[in-house]
XYZ file of C-alpha atoms in Angstrom:
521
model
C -209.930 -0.335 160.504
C -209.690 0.794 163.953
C -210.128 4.729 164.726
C -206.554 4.782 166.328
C -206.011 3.462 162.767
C -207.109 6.218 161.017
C -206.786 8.807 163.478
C -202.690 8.090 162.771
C -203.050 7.841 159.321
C -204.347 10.909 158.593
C -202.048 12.724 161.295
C -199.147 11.061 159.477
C -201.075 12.165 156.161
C -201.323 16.023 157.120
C -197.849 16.069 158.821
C -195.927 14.956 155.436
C -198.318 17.261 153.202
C -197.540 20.149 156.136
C -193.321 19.065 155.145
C -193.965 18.509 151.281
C -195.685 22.270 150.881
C -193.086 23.710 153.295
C -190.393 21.886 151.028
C -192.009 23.154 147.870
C -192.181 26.995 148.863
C -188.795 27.001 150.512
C -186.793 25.049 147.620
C -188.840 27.386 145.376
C -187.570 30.688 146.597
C -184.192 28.930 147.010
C -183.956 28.488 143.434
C -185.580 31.183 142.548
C -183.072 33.757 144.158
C -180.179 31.504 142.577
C -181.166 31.839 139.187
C -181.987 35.603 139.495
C -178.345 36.026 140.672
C -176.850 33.726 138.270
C -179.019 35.145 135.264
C -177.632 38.639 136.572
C -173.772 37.673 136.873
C -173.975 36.466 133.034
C -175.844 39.539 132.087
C -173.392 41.745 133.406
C -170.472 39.698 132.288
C -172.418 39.424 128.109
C -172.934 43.641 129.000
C -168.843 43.979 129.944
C -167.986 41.702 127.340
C -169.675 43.876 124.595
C -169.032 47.055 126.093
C -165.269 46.362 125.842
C -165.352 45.229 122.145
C -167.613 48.086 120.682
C -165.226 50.733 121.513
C -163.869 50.344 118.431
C -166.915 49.743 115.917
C -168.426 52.430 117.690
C -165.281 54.723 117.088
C -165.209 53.642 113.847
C -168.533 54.020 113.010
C -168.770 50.477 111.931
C -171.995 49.511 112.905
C -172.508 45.657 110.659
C -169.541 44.524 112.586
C -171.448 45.601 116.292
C -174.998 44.076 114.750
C -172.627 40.763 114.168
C -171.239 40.575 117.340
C -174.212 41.250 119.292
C -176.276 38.640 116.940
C -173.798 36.061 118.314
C -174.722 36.269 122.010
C -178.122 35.530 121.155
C -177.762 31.938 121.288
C -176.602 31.849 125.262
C -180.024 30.468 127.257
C -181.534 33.751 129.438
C -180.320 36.435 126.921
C -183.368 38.160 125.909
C -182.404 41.102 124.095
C -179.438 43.548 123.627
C -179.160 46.943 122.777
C -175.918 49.133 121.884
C -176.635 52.946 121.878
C -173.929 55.411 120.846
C -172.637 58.806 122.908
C -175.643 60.883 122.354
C -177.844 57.576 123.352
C -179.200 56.886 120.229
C -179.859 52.674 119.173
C -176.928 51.642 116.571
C -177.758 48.190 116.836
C -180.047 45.569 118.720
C -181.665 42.174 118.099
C -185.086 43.700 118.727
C -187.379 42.540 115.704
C -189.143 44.774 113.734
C -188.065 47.818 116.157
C -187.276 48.925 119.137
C -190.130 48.867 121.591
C -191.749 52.179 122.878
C -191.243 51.412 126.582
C -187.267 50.330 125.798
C -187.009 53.932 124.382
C -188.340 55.117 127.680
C -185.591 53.109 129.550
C -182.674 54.558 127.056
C -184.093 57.755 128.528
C -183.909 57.342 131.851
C -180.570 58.309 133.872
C -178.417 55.049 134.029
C -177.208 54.529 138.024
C -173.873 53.443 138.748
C -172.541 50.995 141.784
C -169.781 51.090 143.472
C -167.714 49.598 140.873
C -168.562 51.715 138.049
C -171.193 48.966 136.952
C -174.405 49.668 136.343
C -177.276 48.654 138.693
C -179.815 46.166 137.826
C -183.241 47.582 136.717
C -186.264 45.881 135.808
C -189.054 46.704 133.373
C -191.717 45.002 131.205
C -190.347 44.897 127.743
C -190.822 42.247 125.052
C -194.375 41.179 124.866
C -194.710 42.513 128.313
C -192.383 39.785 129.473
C -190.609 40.018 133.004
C -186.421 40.794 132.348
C -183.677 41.769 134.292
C -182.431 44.642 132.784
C -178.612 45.845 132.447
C -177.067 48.582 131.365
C -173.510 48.897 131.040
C -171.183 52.132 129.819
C -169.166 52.022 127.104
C -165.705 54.267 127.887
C -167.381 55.436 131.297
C -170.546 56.491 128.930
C -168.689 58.893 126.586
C -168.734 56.520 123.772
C -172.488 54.928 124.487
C -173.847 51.850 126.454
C -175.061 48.421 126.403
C -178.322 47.068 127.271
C -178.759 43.064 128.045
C -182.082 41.878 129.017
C -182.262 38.465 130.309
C -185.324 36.676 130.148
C -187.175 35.648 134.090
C -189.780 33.486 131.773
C -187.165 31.017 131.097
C -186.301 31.377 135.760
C -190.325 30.597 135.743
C -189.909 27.861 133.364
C -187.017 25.964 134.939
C -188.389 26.657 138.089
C -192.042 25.242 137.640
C -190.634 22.437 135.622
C -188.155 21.408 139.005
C -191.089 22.194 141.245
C -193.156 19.627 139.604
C -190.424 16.780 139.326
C -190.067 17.997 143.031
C -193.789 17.292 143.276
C -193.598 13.778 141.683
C -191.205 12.474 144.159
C -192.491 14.039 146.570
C -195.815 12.236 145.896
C -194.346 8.651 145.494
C -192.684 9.425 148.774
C -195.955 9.727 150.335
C -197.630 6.811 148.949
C -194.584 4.793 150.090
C -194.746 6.393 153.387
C -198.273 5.615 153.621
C -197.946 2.122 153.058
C -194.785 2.210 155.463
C -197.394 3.526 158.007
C -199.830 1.884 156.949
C -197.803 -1.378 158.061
C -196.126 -0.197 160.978
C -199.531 1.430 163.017
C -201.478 -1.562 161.746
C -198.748 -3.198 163.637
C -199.734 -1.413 166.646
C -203.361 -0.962 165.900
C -204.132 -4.356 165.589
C -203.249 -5.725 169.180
C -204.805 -2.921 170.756
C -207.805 -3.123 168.710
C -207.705 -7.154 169.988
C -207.075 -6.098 173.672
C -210.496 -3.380 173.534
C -212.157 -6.521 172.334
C -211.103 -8.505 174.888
C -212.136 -5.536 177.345
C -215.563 -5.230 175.597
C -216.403 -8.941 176.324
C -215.183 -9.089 179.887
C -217.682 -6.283 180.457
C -220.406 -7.891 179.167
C -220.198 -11.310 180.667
C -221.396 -11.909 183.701
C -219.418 -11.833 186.609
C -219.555 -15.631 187.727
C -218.364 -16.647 184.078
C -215.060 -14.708 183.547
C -213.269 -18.243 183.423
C -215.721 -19.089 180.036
C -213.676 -16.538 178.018
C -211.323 -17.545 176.181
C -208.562 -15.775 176.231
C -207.809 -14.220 172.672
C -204.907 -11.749 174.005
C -202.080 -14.571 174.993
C -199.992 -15.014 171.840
C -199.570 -10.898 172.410
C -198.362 -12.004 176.088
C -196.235 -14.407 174.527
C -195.134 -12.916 171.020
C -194.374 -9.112 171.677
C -191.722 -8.256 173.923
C -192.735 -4.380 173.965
C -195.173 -2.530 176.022
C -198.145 -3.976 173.926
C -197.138 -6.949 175.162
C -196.497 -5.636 178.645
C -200.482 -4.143 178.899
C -201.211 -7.747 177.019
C -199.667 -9.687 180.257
C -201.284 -7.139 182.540
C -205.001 -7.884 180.733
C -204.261 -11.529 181.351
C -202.912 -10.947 184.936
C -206.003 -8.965 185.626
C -208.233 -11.292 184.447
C -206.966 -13.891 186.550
C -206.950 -11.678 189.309
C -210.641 -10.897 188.859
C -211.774 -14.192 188.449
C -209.778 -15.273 191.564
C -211.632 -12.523 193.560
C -214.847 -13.013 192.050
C -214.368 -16.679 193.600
C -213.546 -15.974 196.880
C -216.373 -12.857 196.886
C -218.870 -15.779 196.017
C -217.295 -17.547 199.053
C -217.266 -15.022 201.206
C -221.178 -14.131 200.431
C -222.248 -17.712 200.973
C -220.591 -17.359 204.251
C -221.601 -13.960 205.421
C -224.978 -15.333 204.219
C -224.535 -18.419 206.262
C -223.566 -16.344 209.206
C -226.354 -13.604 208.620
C -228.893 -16.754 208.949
C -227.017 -18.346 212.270
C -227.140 -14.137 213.721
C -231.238 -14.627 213.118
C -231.339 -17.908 214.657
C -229.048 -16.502 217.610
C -231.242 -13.491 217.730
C -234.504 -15.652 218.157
C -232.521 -17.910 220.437
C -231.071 -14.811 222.439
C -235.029 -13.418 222.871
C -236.638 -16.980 223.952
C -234.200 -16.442 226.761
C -235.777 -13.014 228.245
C -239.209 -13.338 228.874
C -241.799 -12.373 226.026
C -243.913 -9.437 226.202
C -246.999 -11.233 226.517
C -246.076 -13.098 229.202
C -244.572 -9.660 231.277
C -247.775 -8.041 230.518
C -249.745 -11.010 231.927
C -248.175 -10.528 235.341
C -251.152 -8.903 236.805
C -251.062 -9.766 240.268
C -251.169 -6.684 241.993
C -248.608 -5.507 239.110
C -248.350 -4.119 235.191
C -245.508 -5.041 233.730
C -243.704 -4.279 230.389
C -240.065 -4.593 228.822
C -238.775 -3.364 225.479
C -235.575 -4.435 224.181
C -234.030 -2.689 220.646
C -230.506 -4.860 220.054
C -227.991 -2.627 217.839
C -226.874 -5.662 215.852
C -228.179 -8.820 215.001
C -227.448 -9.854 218.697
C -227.450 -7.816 221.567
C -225.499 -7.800 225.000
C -228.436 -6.453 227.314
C -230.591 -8.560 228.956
C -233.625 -8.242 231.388
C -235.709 -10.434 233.915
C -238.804 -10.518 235.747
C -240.726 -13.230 237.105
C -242.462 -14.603 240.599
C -240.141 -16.415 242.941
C -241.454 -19.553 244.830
C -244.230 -18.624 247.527
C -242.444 -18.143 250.420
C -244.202 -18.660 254.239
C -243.753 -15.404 256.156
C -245.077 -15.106 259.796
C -248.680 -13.818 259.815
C -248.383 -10.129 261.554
C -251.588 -11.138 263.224
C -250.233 -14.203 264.884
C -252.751 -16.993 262.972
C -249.799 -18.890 261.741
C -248.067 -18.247 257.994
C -248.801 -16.076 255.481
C -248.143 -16.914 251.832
C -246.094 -13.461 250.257
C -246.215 -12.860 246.628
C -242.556 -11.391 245.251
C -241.839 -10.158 242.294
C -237.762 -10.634 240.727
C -237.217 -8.580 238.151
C -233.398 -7.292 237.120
C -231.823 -5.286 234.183
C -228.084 -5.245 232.507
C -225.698 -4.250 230.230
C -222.692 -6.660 228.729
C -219.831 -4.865 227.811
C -218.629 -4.689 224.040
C -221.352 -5.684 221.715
C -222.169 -8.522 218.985
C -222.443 -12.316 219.431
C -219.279 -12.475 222.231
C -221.993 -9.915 224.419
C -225.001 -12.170 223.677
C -223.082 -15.406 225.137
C -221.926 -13.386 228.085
C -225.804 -12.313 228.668
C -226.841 -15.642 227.885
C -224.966 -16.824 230.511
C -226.075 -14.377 232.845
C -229.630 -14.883 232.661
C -228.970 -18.629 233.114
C -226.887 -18.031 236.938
C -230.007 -15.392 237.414
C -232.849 -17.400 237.170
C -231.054 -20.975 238.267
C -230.388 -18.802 241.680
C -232.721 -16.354 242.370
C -234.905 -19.091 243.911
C -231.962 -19.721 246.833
C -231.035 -16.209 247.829
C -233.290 -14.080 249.961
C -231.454 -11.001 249.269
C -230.272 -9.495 245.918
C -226.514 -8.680 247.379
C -226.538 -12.582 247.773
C -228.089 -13.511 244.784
C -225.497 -10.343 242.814
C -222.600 -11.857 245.168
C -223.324 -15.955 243.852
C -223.787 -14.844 240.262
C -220.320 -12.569 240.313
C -218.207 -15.401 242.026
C -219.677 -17.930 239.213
C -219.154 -15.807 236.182
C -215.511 -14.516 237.634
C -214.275 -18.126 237.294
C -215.551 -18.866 234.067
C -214.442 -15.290 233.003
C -211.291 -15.577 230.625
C -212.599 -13.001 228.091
C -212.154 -10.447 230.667
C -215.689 -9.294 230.267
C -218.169 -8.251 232.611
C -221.889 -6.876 232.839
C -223.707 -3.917 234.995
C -226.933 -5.184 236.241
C -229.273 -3.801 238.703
C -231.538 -6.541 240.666
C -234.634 -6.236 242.954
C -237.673 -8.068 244.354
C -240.535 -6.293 245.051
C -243.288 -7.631 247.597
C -246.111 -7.006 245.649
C -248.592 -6.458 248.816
C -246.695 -4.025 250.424
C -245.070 -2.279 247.869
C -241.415 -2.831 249.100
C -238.557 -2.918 247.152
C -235.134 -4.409 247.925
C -233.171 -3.763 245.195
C -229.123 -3.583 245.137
C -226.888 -2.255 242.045
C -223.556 -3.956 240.297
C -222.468 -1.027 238.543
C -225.208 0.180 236.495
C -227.663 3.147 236.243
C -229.836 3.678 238.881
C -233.640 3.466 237.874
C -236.076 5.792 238.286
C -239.732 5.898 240.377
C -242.428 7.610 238.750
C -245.441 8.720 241.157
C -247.925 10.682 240.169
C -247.602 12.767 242.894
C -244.579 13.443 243.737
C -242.632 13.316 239.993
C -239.960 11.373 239.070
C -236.594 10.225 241.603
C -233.646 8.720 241.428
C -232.969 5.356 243.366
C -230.126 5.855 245.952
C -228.183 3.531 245.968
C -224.342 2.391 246.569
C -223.272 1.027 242.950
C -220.872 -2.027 243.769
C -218.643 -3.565 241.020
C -219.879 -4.547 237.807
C -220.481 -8.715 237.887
C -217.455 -10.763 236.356
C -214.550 -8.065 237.148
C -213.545 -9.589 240.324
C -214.875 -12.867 242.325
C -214.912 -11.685 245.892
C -217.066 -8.201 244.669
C -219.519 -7.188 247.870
C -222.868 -5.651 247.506
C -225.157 -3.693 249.270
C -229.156 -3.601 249.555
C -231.298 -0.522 249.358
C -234.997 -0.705 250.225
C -237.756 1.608 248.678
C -241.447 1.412 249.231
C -243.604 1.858 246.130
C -246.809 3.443 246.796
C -249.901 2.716 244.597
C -250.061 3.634 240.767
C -245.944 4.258 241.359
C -243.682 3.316 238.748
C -240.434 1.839 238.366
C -238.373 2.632 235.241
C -235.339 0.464 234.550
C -232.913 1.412 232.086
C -229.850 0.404 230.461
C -227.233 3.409 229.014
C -228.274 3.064 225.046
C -231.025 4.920 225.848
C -229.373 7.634 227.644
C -226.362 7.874 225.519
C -228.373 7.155 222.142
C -226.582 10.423 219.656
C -227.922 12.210 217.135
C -226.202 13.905 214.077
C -225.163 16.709 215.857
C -223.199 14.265 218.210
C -225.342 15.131 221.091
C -226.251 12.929 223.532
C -230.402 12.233 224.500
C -229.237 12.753 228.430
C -231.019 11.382 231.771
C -232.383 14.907 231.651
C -234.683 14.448 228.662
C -235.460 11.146 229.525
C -236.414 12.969 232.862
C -239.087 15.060 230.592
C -240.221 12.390 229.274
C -241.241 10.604 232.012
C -242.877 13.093 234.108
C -245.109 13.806 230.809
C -246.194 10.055 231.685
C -246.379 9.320 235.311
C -250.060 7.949 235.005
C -249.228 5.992 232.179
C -249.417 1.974 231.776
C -246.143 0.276 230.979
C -246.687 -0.577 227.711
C -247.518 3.043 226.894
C -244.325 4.641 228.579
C -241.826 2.186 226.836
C -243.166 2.833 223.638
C -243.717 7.115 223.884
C -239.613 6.756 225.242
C -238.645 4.584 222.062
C -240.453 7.520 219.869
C -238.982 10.051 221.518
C -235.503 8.829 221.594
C -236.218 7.747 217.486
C -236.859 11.546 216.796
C -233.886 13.025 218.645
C -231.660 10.248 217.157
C -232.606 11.796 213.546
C -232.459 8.156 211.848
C -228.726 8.148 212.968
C -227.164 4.503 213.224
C -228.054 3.045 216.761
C -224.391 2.922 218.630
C -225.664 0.851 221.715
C -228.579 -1.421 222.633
C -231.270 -0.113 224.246
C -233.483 -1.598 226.732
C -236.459 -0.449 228.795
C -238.309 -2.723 231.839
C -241.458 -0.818 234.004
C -243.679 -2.106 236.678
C -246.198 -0.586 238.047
C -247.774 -1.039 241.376
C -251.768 -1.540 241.084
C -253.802 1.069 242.621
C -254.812 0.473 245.725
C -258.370 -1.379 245.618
């Protein structure tokens, strides 16, 4: 038995109990107040009745014929008593047996009330084995001959009443056994299928998720049989359990595939850094030069992308006039895809490829910047483009010629003079349009100076206020590491620009390239 089951039951129990006592007390007083008025209309009418034929007995003084007559009413159901006193009030006869009670002589003493009509009112007293009556008294001749005194009997009003109360009772009982069973058939009914459909619920719960289409489905001859809105929530169960299963399925296929994909995005990723050059080999660059790049992607795959490596020895005229001169030059460059994710990383990939594949043919990085733009322009039908800033630096004489496509100027650390800005005149970013010019800046780096490349995650990197870290903390940053070796100013920046960030998401990649020129020997 379910608890819905019972919880009804006894609702339906205590609700028809609630009616049956209300029925009980009301049909009660109901007949009750009937049978007090009835038993008081044939009181007064056995009181009239007398009163009119003892005028003459009385008159007469013929007091056997009274004790007759009265004797004869004795026999009508409710009549308790009556009582026939003459002018001066005195008992000539009654049907009390052996005598007249005390307390009945108390109420033949008391002044007799008249209504409206010349009738007497109804007064009540315990007479006859302290029995409950309605008492009547009635005047004989207007009271100048005597009165009459009928006492009708509640006992019997008691009797009748407890005797319909409990036949009352009796049906009312077999009503509520019948209504019980009734109810018990008709919420069984009801209970029953729900009961089913929590079981149903219960077991989807506990099976596993990848075996919802093991159950069998114990709810579809409710689908199928009931018509109301058991039926109805039976359908919807069913429909939902489809649903799940359904969804379950294609979350299964959806995992293996994001898996799938996560896996390729970590083969990309490894791809994507075998394309910029590893650490190790940066920091081996130690011909006249320290070198160190740090790159932090924001996804799986990122869309900056950095460079540095020796171009081909190339025979310069000897500035004492012995002959040629061999001239070691460093290439390094820096830049920033737009957008972000894998289309970024192709678009980088790409870049780096035209980069190194040319560098080697162009003296000059406008030329080199120019070549690369016209190249990526045609191939360009994503509309996307990257900021990159190029140089080469000849590593004897510390000269730089560097030219920009759009991006952020770097920065040159000395430790005596701080850190500057690179002037320069930014030209449009590579890709947007094929006949883009350029323009080279040269800078001469002087021993122990430093040259920070930068891409703008690091600048615009937020916190959870929303504020951005800024060139000008980057700034203080850097001047509290002029002296510093590459490998220690990339990683102090990365700290610093952790902290600030407060563990907030990282919104753009964020890569870092320095080289330092050798102190002077």
């Amino acid at each position: 038995m379910s608890k819905l089951f019972k919880k009804t039951l006894l609702v339906v129990i205590g609700l028809f109990g609630l009616i049956s006592v209300s029925v009980s007390v009301l049909s009660g007083w109901y007949i009750h107040s009937g049978m007090n008025q009835e038993f008081e209309v044939k009181g007064r009418s056995i009181a009239s009745i007398i009163s009119d034929a003892s005028i003459t007995p009385l008159l007469s003084e013929n007091y056997a014929t009274l004790q007759s007559m009265i004797d004869q009413y004795m026999h009508i159901v409710g009549v308790s008593y009556i009582l026939v006193t003459d002018a001066d009030n005195t008992p000539v006869a009654h049907t009390f047996v052996p005598a007249i009670p005390d307390h009945v002589h108390q109420l033949l003493k008391s002044p007799v009330a008249l209504d409206a009509a010349g009738r007497t009112e109804v007064a009540r007293a315990r007479l006859v084995d302290s029995a409950d009556h309605i008492n009547l008294v009635t005047p004989i001749l207007g009271g100048l001959a005597g009165h009459v005194a009928v006492g009708m009997d509640k006992s019997i009003i008691r009797n009748q009443i407890t005797s319909i109360l409990l036949q009352q009772q009796v049906i009312i009982i077999l009503l509520l056994l019948f209504s019980i069973l009734v109810s018990y058939l008709l919420i069984n009914r009801i209970s029953r299928p729900l009961a089913l459909l929590n079981r149903h619920a219960e077991k989807l719960a506990e099976t596993e998720i990848d075996r919802l289409h093991e159950i069998q489905s114990e709810i579809e001859p409710i689908a199928s049989g009931s018509r109301d809105e058991i039926g109805a929530l039976a359908q919807s169960f069913i429909y939902m359990e489809k649903a799940l299963d359904a969804s379950v399925r294609r979350l299964a296929r959806n995992i293996a595939s994001q898996e799938r994909i996560k896996t390729e995005l970590v083969v990309a990723r490894d791809i994507q850094m075998r394309i910029l050059p590893a650490t190790a080999a940066l920091q081996s660059m130690s011909i006249g030069t320290q070198v160190d790049a740090l790159i932090q992607p924001a996804k799986e795959v990122g869309g900056d992308l950095f460079d540095c490596f020796y171009l081909p020895d190339k025979q310069m005229p000897d500035p004492a006039g012995d002959g040629q001169a061999a001239s070691k030059r460093l290439f390094f460059a820096i830049g920033d895809v737009s957008g972000k994710g894998v289309p970024s990383a192709l678009f980088m990939s790409l870049t780096c490829t035209l980069l190194r594949s040319k560098a080697s043919h162009y003296d000059l990085p406008n030329e080199l910047l120019k070549a690369v733009n016209k190249d990526l322009s045609l191939i360009n039908h994503s509309c996307m483009f990257v900021t990159l800033f190029c140089g080469i630096l000849d590593v004897e004489s510390g000269a730089v010629t560097y030219c920009s496509a759009g991006h952020n100027p770097p920065y040159v650390m000395s430790p005596g003079r701080g850190v500057q800005a690179l002037e320069c005149k930014n030209g449009i970013a590579l890709g947007a349009m094929d006949n883009a010019e350029y323009t080279n800046h040269t800078v001469t780096l002087s021993p122990r100076d430093t040259l920070f490349l930068f891409t703008d995650g690091v600048t615009e990197a937020m916190n959870r206020q929303e504020m951005l870290y800024s060139e000008q903390r980057l700034i203080q940053v850097l001047e509290q590491h002029l002296d510093a070796p590459p490998v220690d100013l990339l990683q102090s920046t990365l700290e610093d620009i952790i902290r600030f960030a407060e563990n907030e998401p990282q919104a753009d990649d964020i890569t870092m390239l320095a080289i330092q020129r050798a102190a002077a020997s």
